[in-house]
Each structure stands twice: as structure tokens, then as C-alpha cells.
PDB file of C-alpha atoms in Angstrom:
ATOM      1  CA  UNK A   1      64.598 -96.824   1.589  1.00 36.00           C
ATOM      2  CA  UNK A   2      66.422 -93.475   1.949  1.00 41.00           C
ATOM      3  CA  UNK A   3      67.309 -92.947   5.865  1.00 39.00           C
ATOM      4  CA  UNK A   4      69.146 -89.188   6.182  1.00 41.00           C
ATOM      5  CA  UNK A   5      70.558 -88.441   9.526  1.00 38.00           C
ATOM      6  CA  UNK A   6      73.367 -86.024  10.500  1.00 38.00           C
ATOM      7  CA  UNK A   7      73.851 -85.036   6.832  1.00 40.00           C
ATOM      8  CA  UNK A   8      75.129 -88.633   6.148  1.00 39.00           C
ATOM      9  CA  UNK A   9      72.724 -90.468   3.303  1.00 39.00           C
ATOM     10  CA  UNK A  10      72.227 -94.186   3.237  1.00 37.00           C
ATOM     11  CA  UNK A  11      70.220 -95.860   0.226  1.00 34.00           C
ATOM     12  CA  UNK A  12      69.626 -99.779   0.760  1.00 29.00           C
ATOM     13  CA  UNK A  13      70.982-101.837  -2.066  1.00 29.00           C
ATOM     14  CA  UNK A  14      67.698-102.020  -3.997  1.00 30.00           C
ATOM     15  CA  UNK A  15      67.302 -97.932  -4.163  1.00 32.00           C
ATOM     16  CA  UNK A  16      68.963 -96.859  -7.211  1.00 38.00           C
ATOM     17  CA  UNK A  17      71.516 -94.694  -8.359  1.00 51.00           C
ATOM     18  CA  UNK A  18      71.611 -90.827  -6.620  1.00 51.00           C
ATOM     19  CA  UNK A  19      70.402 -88.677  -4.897  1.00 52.00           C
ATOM     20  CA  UNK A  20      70.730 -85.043  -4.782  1.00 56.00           C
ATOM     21  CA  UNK A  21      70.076 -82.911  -1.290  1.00 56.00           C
ATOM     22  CA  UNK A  22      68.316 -79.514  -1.835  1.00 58.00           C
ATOM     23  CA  UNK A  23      67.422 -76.742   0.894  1.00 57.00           C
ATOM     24  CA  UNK A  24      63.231 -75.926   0.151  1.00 58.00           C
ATOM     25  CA  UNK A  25      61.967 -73.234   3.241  1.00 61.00           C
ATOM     26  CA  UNK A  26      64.767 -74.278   5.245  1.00 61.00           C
ATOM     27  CA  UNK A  27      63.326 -78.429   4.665  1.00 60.00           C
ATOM     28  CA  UNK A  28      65.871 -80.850   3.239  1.00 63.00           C
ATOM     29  CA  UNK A  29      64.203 -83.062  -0.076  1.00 64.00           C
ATOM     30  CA  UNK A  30      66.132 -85.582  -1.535  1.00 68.00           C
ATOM     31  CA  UNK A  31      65.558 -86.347  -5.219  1.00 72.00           C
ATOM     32  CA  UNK A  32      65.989 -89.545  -6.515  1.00 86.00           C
ATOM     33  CA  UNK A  33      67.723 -89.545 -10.180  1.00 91.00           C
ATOM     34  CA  UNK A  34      68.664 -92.782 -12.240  1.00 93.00           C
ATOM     35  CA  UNK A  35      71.025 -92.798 -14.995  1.00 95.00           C
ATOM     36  CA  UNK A  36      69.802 -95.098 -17.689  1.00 95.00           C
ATOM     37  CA  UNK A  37      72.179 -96.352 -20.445  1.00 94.00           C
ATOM     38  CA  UNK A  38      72.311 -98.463 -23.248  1.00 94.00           C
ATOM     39  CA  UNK A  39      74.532-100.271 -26.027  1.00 95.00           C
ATOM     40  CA  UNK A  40      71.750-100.396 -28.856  1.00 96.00           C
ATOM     41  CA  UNK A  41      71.986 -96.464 -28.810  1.00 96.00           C
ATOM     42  CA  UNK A  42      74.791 -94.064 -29.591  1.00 95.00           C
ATOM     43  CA  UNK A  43      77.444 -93.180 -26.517  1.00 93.00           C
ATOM     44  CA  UNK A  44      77.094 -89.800 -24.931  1.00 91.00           C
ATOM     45  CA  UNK A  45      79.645 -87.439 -26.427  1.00 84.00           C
ATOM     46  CA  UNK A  46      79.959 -85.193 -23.455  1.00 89.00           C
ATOM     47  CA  UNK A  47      79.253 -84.955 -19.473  1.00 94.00           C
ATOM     48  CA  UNK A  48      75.744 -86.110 -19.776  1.00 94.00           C
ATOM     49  CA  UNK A  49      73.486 -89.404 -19.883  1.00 95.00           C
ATOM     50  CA  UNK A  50      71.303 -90.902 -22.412  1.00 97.00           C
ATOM     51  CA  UNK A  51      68.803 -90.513 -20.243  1.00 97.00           C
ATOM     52  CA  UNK A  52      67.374 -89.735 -16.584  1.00 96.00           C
ATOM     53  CA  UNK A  53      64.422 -91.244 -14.857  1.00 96.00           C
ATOM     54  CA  UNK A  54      63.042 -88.928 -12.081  1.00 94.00           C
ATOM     55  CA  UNK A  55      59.732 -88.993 -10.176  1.00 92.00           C
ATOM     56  CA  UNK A  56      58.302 -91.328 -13.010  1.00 95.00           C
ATOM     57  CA  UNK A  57      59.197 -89.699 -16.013  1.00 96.00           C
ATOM     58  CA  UNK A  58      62.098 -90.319 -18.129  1.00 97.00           C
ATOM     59  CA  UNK A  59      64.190 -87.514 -19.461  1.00 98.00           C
ATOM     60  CA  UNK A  60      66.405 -88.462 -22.920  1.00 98.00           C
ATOM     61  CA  UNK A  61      68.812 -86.132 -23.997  1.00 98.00           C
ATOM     62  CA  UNK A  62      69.301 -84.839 -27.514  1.00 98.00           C
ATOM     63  CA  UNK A  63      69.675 -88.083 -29.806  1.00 98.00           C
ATOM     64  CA  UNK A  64      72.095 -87.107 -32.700  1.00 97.00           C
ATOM     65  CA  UNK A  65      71.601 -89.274 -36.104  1.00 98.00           C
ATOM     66  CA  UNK A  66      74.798 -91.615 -35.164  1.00 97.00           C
ATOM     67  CA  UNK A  67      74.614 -95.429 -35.824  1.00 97.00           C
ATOM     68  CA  UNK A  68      75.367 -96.676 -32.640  1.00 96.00           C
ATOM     69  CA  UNK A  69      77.688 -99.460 -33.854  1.00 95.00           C
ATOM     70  CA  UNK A  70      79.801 -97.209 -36.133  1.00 95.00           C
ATOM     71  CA  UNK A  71      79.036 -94.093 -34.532  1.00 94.00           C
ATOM     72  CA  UNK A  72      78.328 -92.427 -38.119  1.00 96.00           C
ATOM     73  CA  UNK A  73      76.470 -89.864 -38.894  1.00 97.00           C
ATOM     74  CA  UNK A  74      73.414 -91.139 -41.202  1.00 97.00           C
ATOM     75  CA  UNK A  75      73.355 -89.287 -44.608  1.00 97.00           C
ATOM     76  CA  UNK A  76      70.222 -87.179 -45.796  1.00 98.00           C
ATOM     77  CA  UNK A  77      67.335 -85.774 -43.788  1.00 98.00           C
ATOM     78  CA  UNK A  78      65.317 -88.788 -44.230  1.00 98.00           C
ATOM     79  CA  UNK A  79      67.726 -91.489 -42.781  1.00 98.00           C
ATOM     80  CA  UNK A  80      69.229 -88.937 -40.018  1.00 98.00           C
ATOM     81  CA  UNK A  81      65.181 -88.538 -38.965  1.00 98.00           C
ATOM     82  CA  UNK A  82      64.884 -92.187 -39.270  1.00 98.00           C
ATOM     83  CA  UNK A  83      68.103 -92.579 -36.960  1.00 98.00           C
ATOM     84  CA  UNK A  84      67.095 -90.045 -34.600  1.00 98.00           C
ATOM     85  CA  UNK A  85      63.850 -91.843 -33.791  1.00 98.00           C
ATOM     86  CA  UNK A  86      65.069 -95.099 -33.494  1.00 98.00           C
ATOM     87  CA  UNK A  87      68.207 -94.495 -30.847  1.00 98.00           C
ATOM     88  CA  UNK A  88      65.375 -93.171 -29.074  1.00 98.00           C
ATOM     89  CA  UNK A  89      63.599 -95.700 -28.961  1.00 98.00           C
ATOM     90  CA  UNK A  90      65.847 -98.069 -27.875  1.00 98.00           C
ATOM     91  CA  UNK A  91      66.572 -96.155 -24.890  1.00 98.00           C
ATOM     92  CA  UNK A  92      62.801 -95.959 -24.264  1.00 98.00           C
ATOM     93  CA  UNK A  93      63.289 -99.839 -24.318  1.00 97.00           C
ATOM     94  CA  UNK A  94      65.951 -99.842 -21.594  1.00 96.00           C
ATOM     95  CA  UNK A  95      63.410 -98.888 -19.176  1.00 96.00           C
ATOM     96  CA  UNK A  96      60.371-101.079 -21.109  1.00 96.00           C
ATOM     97  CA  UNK A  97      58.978 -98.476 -22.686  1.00 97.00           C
ATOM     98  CA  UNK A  98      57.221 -97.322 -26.049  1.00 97.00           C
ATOM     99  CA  UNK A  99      56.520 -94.378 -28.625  1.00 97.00           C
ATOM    100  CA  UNK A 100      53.217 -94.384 -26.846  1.00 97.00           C
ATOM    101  CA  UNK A 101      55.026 -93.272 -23.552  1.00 97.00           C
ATOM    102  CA  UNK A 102      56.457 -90.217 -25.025  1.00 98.00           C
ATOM    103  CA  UNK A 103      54.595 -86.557 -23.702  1.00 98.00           C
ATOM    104  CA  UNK A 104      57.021 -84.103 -25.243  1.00 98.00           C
ATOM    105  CA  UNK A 105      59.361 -84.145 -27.660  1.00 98.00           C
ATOM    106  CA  UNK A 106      61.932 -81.052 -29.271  1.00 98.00           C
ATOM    107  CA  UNK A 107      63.360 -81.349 -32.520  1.00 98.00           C
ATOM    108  CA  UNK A 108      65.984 -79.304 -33.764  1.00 98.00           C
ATOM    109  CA  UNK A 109      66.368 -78.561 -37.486  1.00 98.00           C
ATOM    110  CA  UNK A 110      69.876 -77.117 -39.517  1.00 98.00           C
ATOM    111  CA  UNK A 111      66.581 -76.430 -42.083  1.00 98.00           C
ATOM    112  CA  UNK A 112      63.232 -75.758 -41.308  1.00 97.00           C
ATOM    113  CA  UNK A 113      62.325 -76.583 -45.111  1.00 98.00           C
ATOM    114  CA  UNK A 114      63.209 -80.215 -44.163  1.00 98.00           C
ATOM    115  CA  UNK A 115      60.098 -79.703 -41.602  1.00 97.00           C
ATOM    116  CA  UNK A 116      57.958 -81.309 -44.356  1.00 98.00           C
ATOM    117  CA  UNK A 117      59.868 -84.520 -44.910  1.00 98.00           C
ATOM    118  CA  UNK A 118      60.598 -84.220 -40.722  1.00 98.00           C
ATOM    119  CA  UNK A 119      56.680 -84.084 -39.910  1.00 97.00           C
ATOM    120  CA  UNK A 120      56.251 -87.398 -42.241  1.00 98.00           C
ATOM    121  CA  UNK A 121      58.717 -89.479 -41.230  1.00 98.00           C
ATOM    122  CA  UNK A 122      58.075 -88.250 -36.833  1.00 98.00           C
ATOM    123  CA  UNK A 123      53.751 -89.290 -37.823  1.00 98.00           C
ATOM    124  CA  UNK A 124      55.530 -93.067 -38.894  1.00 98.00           C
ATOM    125  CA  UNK A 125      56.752 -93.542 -34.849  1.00 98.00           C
ATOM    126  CA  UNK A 126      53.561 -91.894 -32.946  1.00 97.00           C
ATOM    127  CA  UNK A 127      50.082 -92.749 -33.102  1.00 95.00           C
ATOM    128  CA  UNK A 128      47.260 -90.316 -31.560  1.00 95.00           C
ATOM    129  CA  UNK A 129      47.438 -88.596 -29.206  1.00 96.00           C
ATOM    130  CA  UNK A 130      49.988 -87.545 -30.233  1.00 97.00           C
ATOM    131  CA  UNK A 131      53.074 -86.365 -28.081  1.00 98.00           C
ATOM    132  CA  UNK A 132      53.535 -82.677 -27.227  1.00 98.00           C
ATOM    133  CA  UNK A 133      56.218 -81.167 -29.520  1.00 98.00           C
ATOM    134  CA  UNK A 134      58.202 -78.372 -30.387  1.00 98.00           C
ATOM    135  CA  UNK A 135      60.150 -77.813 -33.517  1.00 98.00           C
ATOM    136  CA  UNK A 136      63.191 -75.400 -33.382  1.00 98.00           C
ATOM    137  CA  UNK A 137      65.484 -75.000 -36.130  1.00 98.00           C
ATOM    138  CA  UNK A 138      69.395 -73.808 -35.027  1.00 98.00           C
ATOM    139  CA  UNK A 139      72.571 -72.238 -36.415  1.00 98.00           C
ATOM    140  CA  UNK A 140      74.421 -75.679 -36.370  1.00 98.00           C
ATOM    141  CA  UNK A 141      74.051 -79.521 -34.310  1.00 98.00           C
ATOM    142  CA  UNK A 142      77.150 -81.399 -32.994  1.00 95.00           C
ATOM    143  CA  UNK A 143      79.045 -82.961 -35.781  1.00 95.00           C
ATOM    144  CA  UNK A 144      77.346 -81.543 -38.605  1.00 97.00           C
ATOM    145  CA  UNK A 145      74.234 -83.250 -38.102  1.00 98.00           C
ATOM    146  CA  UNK A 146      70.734 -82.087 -39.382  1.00 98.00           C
ATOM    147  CA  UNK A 147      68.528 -82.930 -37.008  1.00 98.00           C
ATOM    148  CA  UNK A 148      68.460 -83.954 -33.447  1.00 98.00           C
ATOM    149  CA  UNK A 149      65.821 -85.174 -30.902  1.00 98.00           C
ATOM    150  CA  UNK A 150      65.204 -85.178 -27.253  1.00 98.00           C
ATOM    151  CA  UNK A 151      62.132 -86.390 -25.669  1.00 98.00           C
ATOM    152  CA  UNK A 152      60.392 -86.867 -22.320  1.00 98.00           C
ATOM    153  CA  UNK A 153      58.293 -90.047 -21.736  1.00 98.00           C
ATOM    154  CA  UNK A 154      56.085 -91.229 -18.560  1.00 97.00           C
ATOM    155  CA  UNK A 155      57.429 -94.530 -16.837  1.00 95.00           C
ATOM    156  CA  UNK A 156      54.248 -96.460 -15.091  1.00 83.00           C
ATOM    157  CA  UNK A 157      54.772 -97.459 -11.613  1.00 66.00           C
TER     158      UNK A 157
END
């Protein structure tokens, strides 16, 4: 339950995590944002979360190929893919999801000739229909890496 008066927000215990107050033709909204985090995936390495669940979809950030118990990068295109896909879905998992939950992902490539060996390995974690994607290949990723992927995923109520 979300009560605003006098510019003063109060959330009852069971409401999670934060709100954020916006001004839409001159009508206050609140927006409801949780943080989700886990262990079995790799530690943010800036200011930003895993993930965020808003208005029933779930929105993971960039998943570099790290093991998340070493924090290593994996080596080769295949494993980093591999790595990629699977610290994603363990986050999915936080919030009891699955690769069939996923509408969008991005992926972004050091190489688009790895796109091949990419495409293969992605087709291994999703069934039909398929998820949305785009594939974008970049200068350079954080810490070398060759591949990164974010994804968005719907969370039934």
C-alpha cells in the first residue's frame, strides 16, 4: 500500500523496495522499482543492479562472462557465450523465472564473425518463440570481455 500525503511517502512493510516521484501534466505517479540480487551471479562492477523489476517486467543489466565465484573472465567465445547465458539465468531464477520469460535480449560482440558460433550456442537456452533480439558488435566490453548480454523478461502476477 503506497499512501502519499504532503510530499511525505509511506510504503507498508510488505511493499518493496522504492519508489520514485515523477511530475506527469502537473499529476504526481509513483513508480515502484525492486532491486533484485543474487550470489549465483557475478557482483555489479559499478553503480547499478543485476537487475530491476518494474510494472511486471524484469530488467537485467549487461551480464559480462565472469564466473561468479572467481569473478574470471571465461576464455574463448564459446565458454564466455556459455557464461553470459547462464549468470543470466540465475538471476532470472531469483525472481522464479525461465529462458521462456525472456522478450528481448541485446548482445554485444568485440567480433561480429563470432555471430556464427554466438547464434548456436544463444538457440541452446531459447526455445520458439523465440525472444526479441538485437545483436550489436562494439569497439571494446568491460575487462576485455567478448561478449556481453542484457535481457528483459516478463514476471507473471
Amino acid at each position: 500500500m503506497l499512501l502519499a500525503q504532503d510530499n511525505e511517502i509511506k510504503v507498508s512493510a510488505q511493499t518493496v523496495k522504492s519508489y520514485e516521484k515523477n511530475i506527469v501534466d502537473k499529476k504526481e505517479i509513483f513508480i515502484m522499482k525492486e532491486a533484485v540480487l543474487t550470489s549465483n551471479a557475478p557482483q555489479p562492477i559499478g553503480p547499478y543492479s543485476q537487475a530491476v523489476l518494474s510494472k511486471g517486467i524484469l530488467y537485467i543489466s549487461g551480464q559480462l562472462p565472469l564466473n561468479p565465484n572467481t569473478n574470471k573472465l571465461a576464455i574463448g567465445i564459446e565458454d564466455q557465450t556459455r557464461q553470459c547465458l547462464e549468470n543470466l539465468k540465475h538471476i532470472l531464477r531469483e525472481k522464479g523465472l525461465e529462458m521462456n520469460s525472456v522478450l528481448k535480449t541485446t548482445i554485444f560482440v568485440t567480433d561480429l564473425s563470432d555471430f556464427q558460433t554466438v547464434n548456436e550456442i544463444y538457440a541452446e537456452y531459447f526455445s520458439k518463440p523465440f525472444p526479441a533480439r538485437s545483436t550489436i558488435q562494439v569497439a571494446e566490453l568491460p575487462m576485455n570481455a567478448m561478449i556481453e548480454i542484457e535481457l528483459m523478461a516478463e514476471v507473471k502476477r
